[in-house]
Short mmCIF file of C-alpha atoms and ligand atoms in Angstrom, two decimals:
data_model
loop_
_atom_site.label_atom_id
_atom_site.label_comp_id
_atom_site.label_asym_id
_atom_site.label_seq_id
_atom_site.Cartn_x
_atom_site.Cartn_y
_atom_site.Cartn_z
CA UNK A 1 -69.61 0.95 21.48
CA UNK A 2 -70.47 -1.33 24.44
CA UNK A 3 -67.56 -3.67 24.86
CA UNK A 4 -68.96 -6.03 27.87
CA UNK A 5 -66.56 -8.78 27.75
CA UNK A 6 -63.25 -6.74 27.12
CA UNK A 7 -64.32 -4.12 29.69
CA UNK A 8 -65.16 -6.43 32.10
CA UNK A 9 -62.04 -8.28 31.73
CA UNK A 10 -60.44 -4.29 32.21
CA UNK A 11 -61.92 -3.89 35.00
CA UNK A 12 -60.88 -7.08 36.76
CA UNK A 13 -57.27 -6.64 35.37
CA UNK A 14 -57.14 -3.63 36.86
CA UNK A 15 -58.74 -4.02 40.19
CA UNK A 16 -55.93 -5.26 42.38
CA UNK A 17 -57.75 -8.24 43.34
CA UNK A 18 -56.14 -11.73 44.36
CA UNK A 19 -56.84 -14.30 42.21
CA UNK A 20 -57.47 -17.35 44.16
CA UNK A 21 -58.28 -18.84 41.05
CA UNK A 22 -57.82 -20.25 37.65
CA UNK A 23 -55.87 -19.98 35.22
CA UNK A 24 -52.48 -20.65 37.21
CA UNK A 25 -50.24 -17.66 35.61
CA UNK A 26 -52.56 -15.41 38.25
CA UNK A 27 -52.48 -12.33 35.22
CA UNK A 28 -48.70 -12.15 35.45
CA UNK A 29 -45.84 -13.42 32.91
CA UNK A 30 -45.25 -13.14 29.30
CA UNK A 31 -48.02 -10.76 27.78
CA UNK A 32 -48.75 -12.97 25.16
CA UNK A 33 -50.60 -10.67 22.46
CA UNK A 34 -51.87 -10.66 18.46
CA UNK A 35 -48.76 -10.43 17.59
CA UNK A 36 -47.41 -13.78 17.93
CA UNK A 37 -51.17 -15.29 17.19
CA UNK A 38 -50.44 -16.91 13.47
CA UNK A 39 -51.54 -19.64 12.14
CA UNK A 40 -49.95 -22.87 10.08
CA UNK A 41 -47.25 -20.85 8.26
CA UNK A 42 -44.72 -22.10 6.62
CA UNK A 43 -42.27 -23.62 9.36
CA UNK A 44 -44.83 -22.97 12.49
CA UNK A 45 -45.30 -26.56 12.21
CA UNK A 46 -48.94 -28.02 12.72
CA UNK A 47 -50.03 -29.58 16.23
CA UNK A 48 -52.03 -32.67 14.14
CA UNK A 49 -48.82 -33.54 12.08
CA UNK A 50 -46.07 -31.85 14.64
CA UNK A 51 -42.88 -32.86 13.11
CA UNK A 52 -41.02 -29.16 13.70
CA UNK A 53 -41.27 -26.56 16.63
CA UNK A 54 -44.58 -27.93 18.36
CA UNK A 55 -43.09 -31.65 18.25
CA UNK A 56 -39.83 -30.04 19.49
CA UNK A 57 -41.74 -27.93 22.47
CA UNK A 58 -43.88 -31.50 23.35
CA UNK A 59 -41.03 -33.94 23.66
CA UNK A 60 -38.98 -31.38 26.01
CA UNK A 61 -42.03 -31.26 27.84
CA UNK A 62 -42.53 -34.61 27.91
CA UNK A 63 -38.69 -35.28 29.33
CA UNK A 64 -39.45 -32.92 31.92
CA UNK A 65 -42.61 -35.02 32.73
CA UNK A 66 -40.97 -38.09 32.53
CA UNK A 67 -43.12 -39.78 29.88
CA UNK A 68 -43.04 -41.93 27.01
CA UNK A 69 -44.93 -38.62 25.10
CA UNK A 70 -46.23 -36.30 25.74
CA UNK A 71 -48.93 -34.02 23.41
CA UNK A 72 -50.31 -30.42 23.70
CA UNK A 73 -54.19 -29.13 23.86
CA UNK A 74 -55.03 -26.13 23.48
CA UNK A 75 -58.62 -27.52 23.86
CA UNK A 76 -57.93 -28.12 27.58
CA UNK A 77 -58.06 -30.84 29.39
CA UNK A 78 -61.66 -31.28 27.89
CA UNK A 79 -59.97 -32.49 24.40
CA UNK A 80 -57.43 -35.00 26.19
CA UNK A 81 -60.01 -36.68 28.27
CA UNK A 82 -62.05 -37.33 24.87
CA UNK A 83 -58.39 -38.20 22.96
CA UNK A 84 -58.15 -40.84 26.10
CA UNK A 85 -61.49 -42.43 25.54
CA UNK A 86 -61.66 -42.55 21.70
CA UNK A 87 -58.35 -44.20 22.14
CA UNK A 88 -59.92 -47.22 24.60
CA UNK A 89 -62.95 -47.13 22.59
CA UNK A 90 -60.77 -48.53 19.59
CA UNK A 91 -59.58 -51.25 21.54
CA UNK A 92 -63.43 -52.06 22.47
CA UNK A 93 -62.65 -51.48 26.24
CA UNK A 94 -65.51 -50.97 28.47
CA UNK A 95 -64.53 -47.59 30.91
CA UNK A 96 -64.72 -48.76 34.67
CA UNK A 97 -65.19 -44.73 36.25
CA UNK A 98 -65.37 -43.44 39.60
CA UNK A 99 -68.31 -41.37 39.92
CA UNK A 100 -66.94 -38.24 40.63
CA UNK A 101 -66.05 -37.52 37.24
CA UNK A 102 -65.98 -33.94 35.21
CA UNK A 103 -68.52 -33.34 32.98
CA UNK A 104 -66.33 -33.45 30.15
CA UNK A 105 -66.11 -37.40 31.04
CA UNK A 106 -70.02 -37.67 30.29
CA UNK A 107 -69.76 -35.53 27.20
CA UNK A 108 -66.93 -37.72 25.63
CA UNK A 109 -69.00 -40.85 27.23
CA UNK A 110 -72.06 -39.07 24.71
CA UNK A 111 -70.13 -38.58 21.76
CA UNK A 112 -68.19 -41.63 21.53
CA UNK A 113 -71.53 -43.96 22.78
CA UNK A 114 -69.25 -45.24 25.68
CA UNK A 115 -70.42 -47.58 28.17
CA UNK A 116 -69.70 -46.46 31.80
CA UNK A 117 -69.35 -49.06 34.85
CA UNK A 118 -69.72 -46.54 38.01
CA UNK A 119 -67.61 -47.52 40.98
CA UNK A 120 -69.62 -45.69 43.73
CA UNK A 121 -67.39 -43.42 45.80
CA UNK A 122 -67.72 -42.30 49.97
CA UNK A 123 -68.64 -38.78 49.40
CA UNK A 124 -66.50 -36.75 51.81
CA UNK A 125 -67.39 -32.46 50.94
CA UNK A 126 -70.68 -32.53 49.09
CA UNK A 127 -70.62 -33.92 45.60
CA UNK A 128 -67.25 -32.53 45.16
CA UNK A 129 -64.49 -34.75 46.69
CA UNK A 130 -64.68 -38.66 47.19
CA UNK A 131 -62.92 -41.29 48.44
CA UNK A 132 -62.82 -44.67 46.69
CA UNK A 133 -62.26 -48.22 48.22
CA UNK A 134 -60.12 -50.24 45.92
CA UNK A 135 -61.63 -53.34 46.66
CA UNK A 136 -64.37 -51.38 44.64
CA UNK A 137 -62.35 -51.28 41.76
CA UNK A 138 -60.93 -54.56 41.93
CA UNK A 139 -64.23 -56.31 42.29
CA UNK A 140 -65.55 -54.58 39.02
CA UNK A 141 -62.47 -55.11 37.38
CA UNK A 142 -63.12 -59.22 38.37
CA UNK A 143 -66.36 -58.63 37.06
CA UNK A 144 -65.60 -56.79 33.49
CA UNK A 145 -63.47 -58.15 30.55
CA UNK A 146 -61.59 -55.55 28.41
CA UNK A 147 -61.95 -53.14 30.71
CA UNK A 148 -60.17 -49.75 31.51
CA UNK A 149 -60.36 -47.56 34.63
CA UNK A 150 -60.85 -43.94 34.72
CA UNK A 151 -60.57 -41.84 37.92
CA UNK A 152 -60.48 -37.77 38.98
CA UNK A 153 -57.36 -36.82 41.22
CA UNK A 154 -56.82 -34.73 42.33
CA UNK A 155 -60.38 -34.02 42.78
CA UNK A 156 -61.92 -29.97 43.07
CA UNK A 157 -60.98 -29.71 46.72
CA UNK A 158 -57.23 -31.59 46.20
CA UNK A 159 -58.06 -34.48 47.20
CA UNK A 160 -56.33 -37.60 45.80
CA UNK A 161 -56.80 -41.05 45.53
CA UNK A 162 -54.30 -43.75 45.78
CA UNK A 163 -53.07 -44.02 42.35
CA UNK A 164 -50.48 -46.48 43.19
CA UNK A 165 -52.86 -48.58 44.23
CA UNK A 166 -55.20 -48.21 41.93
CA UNK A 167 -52.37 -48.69 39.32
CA UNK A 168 -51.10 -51.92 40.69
CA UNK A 169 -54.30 -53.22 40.52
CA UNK A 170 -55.18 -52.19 36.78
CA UNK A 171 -52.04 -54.18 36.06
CA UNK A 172 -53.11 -57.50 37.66
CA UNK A 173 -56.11 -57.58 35.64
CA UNK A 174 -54.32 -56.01 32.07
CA UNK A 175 -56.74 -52.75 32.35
CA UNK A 176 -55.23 -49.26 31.26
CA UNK A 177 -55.63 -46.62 33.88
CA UNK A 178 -56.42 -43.40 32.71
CA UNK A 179 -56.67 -40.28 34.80
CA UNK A 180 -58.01 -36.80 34.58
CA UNK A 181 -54.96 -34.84 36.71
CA UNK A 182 -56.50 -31.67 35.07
CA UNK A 183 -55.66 -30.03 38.63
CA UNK A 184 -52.22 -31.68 38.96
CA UNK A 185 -50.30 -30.30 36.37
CA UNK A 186 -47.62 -29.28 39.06
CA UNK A 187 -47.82 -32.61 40.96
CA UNK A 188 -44.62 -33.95 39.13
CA UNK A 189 -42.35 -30.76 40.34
CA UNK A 190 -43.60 -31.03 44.17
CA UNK A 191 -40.85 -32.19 46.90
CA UNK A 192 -42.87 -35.53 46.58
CA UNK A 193 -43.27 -36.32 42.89
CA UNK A 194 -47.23 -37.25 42.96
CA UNK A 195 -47.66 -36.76 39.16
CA UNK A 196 -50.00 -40.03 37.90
CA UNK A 197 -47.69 -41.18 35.38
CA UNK A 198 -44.95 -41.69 38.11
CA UNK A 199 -47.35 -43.50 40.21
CA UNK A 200 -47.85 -45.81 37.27
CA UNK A 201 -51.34 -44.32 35.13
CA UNK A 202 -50.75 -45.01 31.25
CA UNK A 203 -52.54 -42.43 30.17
CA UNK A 204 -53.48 -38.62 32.38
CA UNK A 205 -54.37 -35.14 31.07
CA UNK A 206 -52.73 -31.96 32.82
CA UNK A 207 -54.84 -29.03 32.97
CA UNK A 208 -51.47 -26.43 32.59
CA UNK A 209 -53.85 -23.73 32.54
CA UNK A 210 -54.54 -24.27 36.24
CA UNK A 211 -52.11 -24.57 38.54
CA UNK A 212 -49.44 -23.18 36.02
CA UNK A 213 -48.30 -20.06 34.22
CA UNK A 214 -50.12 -20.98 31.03
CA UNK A 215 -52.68 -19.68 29.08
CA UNK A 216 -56.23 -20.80 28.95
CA UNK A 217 -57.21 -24.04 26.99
CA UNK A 218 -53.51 -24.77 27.27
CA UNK A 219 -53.25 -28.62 28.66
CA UNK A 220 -51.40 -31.66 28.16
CA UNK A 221 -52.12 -35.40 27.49
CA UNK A 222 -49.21 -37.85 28.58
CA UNK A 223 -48.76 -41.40 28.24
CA UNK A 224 -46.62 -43.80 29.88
CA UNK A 225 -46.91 -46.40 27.20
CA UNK A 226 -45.57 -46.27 23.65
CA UNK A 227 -48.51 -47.93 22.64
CA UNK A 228 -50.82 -45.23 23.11
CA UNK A 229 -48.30 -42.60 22.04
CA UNK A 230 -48.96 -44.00 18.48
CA UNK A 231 -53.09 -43.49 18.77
CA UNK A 232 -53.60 -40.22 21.16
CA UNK A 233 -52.74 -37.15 18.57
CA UNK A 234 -55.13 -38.68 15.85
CA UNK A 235 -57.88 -39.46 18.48
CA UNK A 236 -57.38 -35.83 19.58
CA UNK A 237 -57.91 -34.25 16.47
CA UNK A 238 -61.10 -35.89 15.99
CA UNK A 239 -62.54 -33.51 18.23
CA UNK A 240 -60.48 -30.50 18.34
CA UNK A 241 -60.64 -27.31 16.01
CA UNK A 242 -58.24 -27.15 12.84
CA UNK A 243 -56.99 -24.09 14.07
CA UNK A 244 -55.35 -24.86 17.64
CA UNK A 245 -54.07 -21.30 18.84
CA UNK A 246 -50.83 -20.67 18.64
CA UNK A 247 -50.70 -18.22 21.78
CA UNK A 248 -51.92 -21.30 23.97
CA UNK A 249 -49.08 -23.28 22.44
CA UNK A 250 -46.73 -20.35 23.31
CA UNK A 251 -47.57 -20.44 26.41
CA UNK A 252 -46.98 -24.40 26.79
CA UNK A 253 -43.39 -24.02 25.40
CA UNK A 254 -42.60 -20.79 28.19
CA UNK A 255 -44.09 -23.13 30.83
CA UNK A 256 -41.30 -25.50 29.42
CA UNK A 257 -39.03 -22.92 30.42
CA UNK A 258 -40.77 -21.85 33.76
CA UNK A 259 -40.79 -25.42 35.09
CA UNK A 260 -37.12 -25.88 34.33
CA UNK A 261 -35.47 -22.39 35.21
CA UNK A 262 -38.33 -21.58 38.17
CA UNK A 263 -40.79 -23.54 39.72
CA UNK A 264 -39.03 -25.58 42.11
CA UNK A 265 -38.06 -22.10 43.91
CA UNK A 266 -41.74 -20.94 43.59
CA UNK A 267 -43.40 -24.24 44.90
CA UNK A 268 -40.72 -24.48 48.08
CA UNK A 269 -42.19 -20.33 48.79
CA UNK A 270 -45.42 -21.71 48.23
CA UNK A 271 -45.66 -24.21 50.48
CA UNK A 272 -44.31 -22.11 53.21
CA UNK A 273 -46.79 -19.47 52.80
CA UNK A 274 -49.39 -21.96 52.35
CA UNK A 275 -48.28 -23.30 55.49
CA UNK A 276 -48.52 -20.22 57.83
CA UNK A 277 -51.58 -19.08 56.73
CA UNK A 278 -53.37 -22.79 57.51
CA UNK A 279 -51.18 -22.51 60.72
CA UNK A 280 -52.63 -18.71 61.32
CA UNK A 281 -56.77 -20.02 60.63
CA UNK A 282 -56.87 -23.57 61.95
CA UNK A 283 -58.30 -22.66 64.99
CA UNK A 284 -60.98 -20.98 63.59
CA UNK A 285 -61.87 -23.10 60.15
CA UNK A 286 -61.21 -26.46 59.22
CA UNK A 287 -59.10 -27.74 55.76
CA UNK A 288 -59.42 -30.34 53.65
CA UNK A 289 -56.16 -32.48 53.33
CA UNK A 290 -54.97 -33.10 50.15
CA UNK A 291 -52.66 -30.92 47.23
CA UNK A 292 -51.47 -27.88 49.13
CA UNK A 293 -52.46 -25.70 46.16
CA UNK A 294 -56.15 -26.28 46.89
CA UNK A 295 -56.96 -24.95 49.82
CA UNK A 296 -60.12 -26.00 50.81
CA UNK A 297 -62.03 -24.36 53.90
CA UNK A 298 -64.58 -26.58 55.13
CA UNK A 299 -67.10 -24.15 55.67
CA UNK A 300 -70.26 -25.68 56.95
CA UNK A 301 -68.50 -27.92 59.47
CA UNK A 302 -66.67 -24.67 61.01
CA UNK A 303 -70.12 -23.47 61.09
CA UNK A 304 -70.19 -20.96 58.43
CA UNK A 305 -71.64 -20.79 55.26
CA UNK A 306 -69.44 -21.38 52.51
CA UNK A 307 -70.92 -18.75 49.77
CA UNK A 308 -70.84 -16.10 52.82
CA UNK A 309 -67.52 -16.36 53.05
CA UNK A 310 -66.78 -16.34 49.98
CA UNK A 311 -68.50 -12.88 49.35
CA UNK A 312 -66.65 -11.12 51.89
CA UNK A 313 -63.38 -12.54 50.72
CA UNK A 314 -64.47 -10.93 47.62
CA UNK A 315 -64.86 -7.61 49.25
CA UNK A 316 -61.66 -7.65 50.96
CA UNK A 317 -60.22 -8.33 47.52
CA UNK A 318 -59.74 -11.75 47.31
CA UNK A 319 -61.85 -14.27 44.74
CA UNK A 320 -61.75 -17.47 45.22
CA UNK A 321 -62.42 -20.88 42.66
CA UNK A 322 -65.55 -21.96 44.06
CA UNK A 323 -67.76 -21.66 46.75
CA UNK A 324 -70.94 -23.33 48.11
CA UNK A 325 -72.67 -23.99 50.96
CA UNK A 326 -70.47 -26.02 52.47
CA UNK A 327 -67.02 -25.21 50.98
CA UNK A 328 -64.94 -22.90 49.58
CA UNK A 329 -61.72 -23.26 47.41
CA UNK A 330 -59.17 -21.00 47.07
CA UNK A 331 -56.87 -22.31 44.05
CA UNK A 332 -53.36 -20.99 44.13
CA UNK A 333 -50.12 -21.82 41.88
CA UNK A 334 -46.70 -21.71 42.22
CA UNK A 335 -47.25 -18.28 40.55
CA UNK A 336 -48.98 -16.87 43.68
CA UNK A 337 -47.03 -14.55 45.51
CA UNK A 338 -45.96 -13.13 49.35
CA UNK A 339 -47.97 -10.36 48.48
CA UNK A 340 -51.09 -12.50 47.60
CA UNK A 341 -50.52 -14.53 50.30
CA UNK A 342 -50.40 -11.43 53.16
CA UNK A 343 -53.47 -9.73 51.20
CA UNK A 344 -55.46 -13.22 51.02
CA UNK A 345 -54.53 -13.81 54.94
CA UNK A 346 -56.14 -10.06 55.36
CA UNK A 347 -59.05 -11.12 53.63
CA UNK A 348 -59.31 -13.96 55.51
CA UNK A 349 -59.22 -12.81 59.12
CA UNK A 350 -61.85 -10.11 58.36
CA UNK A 351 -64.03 -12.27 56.75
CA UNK A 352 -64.30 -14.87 59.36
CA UNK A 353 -64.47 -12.15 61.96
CA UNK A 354 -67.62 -10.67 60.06
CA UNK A 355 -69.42 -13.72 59.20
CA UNK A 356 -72.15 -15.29 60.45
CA UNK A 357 -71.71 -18.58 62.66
CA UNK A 358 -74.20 -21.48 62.39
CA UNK A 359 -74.01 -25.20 64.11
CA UNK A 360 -71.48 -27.01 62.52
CA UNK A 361 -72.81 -29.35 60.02
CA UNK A 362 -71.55 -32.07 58.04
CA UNK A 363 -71.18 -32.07 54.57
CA UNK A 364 -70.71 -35.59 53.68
CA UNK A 365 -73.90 -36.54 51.32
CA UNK A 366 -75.08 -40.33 50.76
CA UNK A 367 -76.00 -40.91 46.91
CA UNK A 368 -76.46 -44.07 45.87
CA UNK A 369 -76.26 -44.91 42.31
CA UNK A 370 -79.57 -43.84 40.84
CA UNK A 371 -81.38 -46.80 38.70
CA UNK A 372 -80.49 -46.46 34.46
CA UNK A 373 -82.93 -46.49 32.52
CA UNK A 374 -81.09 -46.16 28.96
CA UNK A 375 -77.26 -45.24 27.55
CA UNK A 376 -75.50 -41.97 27.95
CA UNK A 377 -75.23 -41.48 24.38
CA UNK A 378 -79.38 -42.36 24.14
CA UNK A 379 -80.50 -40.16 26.57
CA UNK A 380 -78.27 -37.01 25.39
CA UNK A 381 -79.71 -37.29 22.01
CA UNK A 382 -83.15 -37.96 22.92
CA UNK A 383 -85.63 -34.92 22.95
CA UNK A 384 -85.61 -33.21 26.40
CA UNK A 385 -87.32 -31.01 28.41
CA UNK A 386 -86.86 -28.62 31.17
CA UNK A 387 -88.53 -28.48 33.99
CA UNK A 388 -88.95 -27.79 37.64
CA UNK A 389 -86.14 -29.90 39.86
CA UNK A 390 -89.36 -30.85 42.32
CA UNK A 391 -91.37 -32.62 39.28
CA UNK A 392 -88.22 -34.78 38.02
CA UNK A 393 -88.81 -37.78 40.28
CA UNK A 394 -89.00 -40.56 37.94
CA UNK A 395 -88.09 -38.87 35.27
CA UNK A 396 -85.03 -39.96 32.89
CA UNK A 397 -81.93 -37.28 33.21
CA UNK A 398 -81.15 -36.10 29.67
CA UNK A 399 -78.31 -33.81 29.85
CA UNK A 400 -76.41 -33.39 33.16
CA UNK A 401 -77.17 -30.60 35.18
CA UNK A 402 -74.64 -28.86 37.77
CA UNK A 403 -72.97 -26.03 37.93
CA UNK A 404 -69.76 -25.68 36.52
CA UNK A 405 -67.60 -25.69 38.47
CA UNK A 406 -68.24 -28.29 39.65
CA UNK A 407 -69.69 -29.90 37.05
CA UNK A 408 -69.77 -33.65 38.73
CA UNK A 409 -72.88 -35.42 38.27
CA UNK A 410 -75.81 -35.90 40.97
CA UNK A 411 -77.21 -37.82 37.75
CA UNK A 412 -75.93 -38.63 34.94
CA UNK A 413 -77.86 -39.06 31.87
CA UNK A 414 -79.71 -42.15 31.15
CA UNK A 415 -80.55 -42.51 35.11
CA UNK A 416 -84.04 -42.07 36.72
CA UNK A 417 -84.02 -39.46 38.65
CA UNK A 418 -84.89 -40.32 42.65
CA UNK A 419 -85.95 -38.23 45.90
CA UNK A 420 -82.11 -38.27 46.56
CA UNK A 421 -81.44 -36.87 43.60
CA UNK A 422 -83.38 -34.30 44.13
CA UNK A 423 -82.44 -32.91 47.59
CA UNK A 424 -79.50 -32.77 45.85
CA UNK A 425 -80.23 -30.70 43.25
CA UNK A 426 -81.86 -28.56 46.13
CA UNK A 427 -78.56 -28.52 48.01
CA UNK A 428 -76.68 -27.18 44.84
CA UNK A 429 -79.58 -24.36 44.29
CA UNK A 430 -80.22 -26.25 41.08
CA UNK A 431 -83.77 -24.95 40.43
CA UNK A 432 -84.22 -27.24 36.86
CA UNK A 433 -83.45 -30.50 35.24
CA UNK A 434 -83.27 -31.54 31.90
CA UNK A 435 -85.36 -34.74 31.01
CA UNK A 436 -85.96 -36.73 28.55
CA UNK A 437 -89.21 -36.24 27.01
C1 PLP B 1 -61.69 -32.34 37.29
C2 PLP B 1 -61.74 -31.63 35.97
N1 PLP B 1 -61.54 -32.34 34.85
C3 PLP B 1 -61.57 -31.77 33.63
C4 PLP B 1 -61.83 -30.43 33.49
C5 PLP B 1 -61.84 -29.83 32.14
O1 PLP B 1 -60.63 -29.16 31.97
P1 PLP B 1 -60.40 -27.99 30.90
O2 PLP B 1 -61.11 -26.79 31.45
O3 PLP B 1 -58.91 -27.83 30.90
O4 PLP B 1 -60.94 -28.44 29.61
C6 PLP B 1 -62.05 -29.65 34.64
C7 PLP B 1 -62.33 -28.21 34.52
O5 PLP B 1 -62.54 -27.50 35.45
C8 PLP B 1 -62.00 -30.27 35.91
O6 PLP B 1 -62.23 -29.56 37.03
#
C-alpha cells in the first residue's frame, strides 16, 4: 500500500543530505521509537498536574536555564506563545507587539479576542527581519495603561533586538515583557549568555526543537517571575491536547542531559566552523549579522536570486530553512557537524559558481501599518473569501496569508488591504488573499 508520508520521510533519511534545517537534532541522537510512546500510566506523571518525573525533568531544566520555572510543550512554541497571552489577558493587559510577529501570535491574538498595539518596525531583509527603535516602544508604552510588550528575537534570519533595552524600559512603566525566543533555545549556553530571561524578559518560549537535539513540538515556556509561574501551566492546557506525547517529553529530559554533559563543546566547534566558512564566501555573498546559527545569505544584494540558490544547494546535497527571493537561511545547531560543515561549504562554492548573477538589489521593503478596519478576533471569524491578490485592494484581510515559514504578516486580519500590501503579496509569490466577505 502507498505509504507517501513514511516513504518520503525514507527517502530523505536515507539520502545523505545536510540538513540546514529544522528540527535541531539534524536526524541524529537517541532513536526515540513506539516503544517508550505511553501515555498517563501510573507513575509517568501528567504534564497538566506534573508533580513526579515531568516536574522533576522541568525544574532541572529550568536550573540549567536559570529561571524562576520553567514548563514543557510538546505543542511547540505555538502552545507557549498562547499560554503567555491567556496569562496577560487575565490581568486585562493590552499586548504592545512588534510587527514582525509569528503567525502563531495572530492566532492566539484570534482565539483569546486580544487587542494588539503594533509598534512599526525598519524592515531590514524583506518581511522577515526588523529592527525596532525603542523610543517606539517607549512612546506606546507612555501612551497605553496595563500594557505588556511582546517582541520576536531572534527573528528568522537571527537577528535580535535589544532585549536589555527593551527590558529596562518595560520596567519603568510596570509592563511584562514577553518574548517569542522560539529560535534561541541555545542562546543561554553561547560564550555570551543572550538567552531573554538573562537579559531581563519575564516571560519567553524556546523552540528546543530548533536549534537543539529535540524532537518536534518539543519547546519550553520560562518565566522569570514567580508570579507567572503560578498561571502559565493552566493557561497552557487550555489550548493544548490531553495527550502531550511522551516521546517529545523524552526528548526534553535527554536535551537536559545534552546541554549539561555536551553542548558547550559542540557550540565552541560550531562557531569555528561557522566562522571559516563565512570567512571562505564573504567575498562573494553577503551575511546577515546576528545568532551565528542562522546563517543568512543575503541573496539579492550579492546579486543572486535567493530561491536559485537555494535549488542548487539542494542538488549538491544541502537543504536549507528557507529561501526567497532575496534570502536564504541555512539553520544549523550545535548538533551540526565537520562533516556537514565541509559538505555544506561544497555545496556552497558550486552553487554560487553556477548561478546566475543579477544587479544587486536591496531588500529592505517600506510597509506602513495598513488602516484597521475591525478586531483580529472579528475578522477571523467573519465569513471570508478567496480571491485573486490583484482584486484585494480595499478589501478587509480575514485570515493572514504568508507562507510558512515565514509566516509574518504583510496584513494582519482586521486591516484594509492597500497597493503596498499588495506588491507585497506579489513579492512573496502570494497569488490569493483571504477576505472578509
Ligand atoms: C518566530 C517563530 N515563532 C514561533 C514559531 C512557532 O513555533 P513552533 O513551531 O515551535 O510551534 C515559529 C515557527 O517556525 C517561529 O519561527
Amino acid at each position: 500500500m502507498d505509504t507517501p508520508i513514511y516513504d518520503f520521510l525514507r527517502d530523505y533519511a536515507s539520502s545523505g543530505t545536510v540538513r540546514c534545517h529544522m528540527p535541531g537534532h539534524k536526524g541524529r541522537g537517541a532513536d526515540l521509537g513506539t516503544a517508550l510512546d505511553i501515555t498517563e500510566i501510573c507513575g509517568a506523571d501528567s504534564l497538566f498536574e506534573a508533580d513526579g518525573i515531568i516536574r522533576r525533568s522541568e525544574r532541572g531544566m529550568s536550573a540549567l536555564y536559570g529561571t524562576a520555572d520553567t514548563f514543557y510543550s510538546a505543542g511547540g512554541s505555538t502552545l507557549c506563545i498562547q499560554a503567555m497571552l491567556a496569562a496577560m489577558k487575565q490581568e486585562g493587559r493590552r499586548v504592545i507587539a512588534v510587527r514582525n510577529v509569528h503567525r502563531a501570535f495572530l492566532n492566539a491574538a484570534a482565539l483569546l479576542g486580544l487587542d494588539v498595539g503594533w509598534v512599526m518596525p525598519d524592515y531590514t531583509d524583506g518581511i522577515l527581519s526588523v529592527t525596532v527603535r525603542l523610543a517606539d516602544i517607549e512612546q506606546m508604552l507612555a501612551q497605553t495603561t496595563n500594557a505588556c510588550v511582546y517582541l520576536t528575537s531572534p527573528d528568522y534570519t537571527g537577528r535580535m533586538a535589544d532585549i536589555k533595552g527593551i527590558a529596562a524600559i518595560c520596567r519603568r512603566y510596570g509592563a511584562p515583557l514577553l518574548v517569542d525566543n522560539a529560535h534561541g533555545a541555545h542562546l543561554r549556553f553561547m560564550p555570551d549568555d543572550l538567552h531573554p530571561i538573562t537579559l531581563g524578559a519575564d516571560m519567553c518560549c524556546d523552540s528546543a526543537h530548533k536549534t537543539l537535539p529535540a524532537l518536534t513540538g518539543a519547546a519550553m515556556l520560562h518565566t522569570s517571575s514567580e508570579r507567572y509561574a503560578g498561571v502559565l501551566r493552566q493557561c497552557m492546557s487550555l489550548f493544548a491536547s490531553t495527550s502531550p506525547s511522551y516521546l517529545i517529553m523524552a526528548s526534553l529530559d535527554l536535551c537536559r542531559r545534552y546541554i549539561t554533559e555536551q553542548i558547550q563543546a559542540d557550540i565552541d566547534l560550531n562557531i569555528g566552523e561557522i566562522g571559516q566558512l563565512r570567512g571562505r564566501f564573504s567575498g562573494s555573498i553577503g551575511f546577515a549579522e546576528g545568532d551565528p546559527f542562522h546563517i543568512t545569505l543575503k541573496a539579492a544584494e550579492s546579486g543572486f536570486d535567493g530561491n536559485e540558490l537555494a535549488e542548487l544547494l539542494r542538488r549538491g546535497g544541502a537543504e536549507c530553512e528557507y529561501a526567497d527571493r532575496g534570502l536564504v537561511v541555512l539553520l544549523m545547531s550545535p548538533m551540526s557537524t565537520h562533516e556537514d560543515y565541509a559538505r555544506l561549504s561544497a555545496a556552497l562554492g558550486g552553487a554560487l559558481k553556477t548561478a546566475g548573477r543579477h544587479e544587486p538589489q536591496p531588500d529592505g521593503i517600506a510597509l506602513p501599518l495598513p488602516e484597521r478596519a475591525m478586531s483580529i478576533r472579528e475578522a477571523v471569524f467573519a465569513p471570508s473569501e478567496e480571491i485573486p491578490v490583484e482584486d484585494a485592494e480595499g478589501r478587509i484581510c480575514a485570515a493572514v496569508k504568508v507562507p510558512c515559514p515565514p509566516a509574518v504578516p504583510i496584513a494582519a486580519s482586521g486591516e484594509i488591504i492597500d497597493r503596498r500590501c499588495i506588491e507585497v503579496f506579489r513579492r512573496y509569490g502570494i497569488a490569493t488573499v483571504n477576505v472578509v466577505k
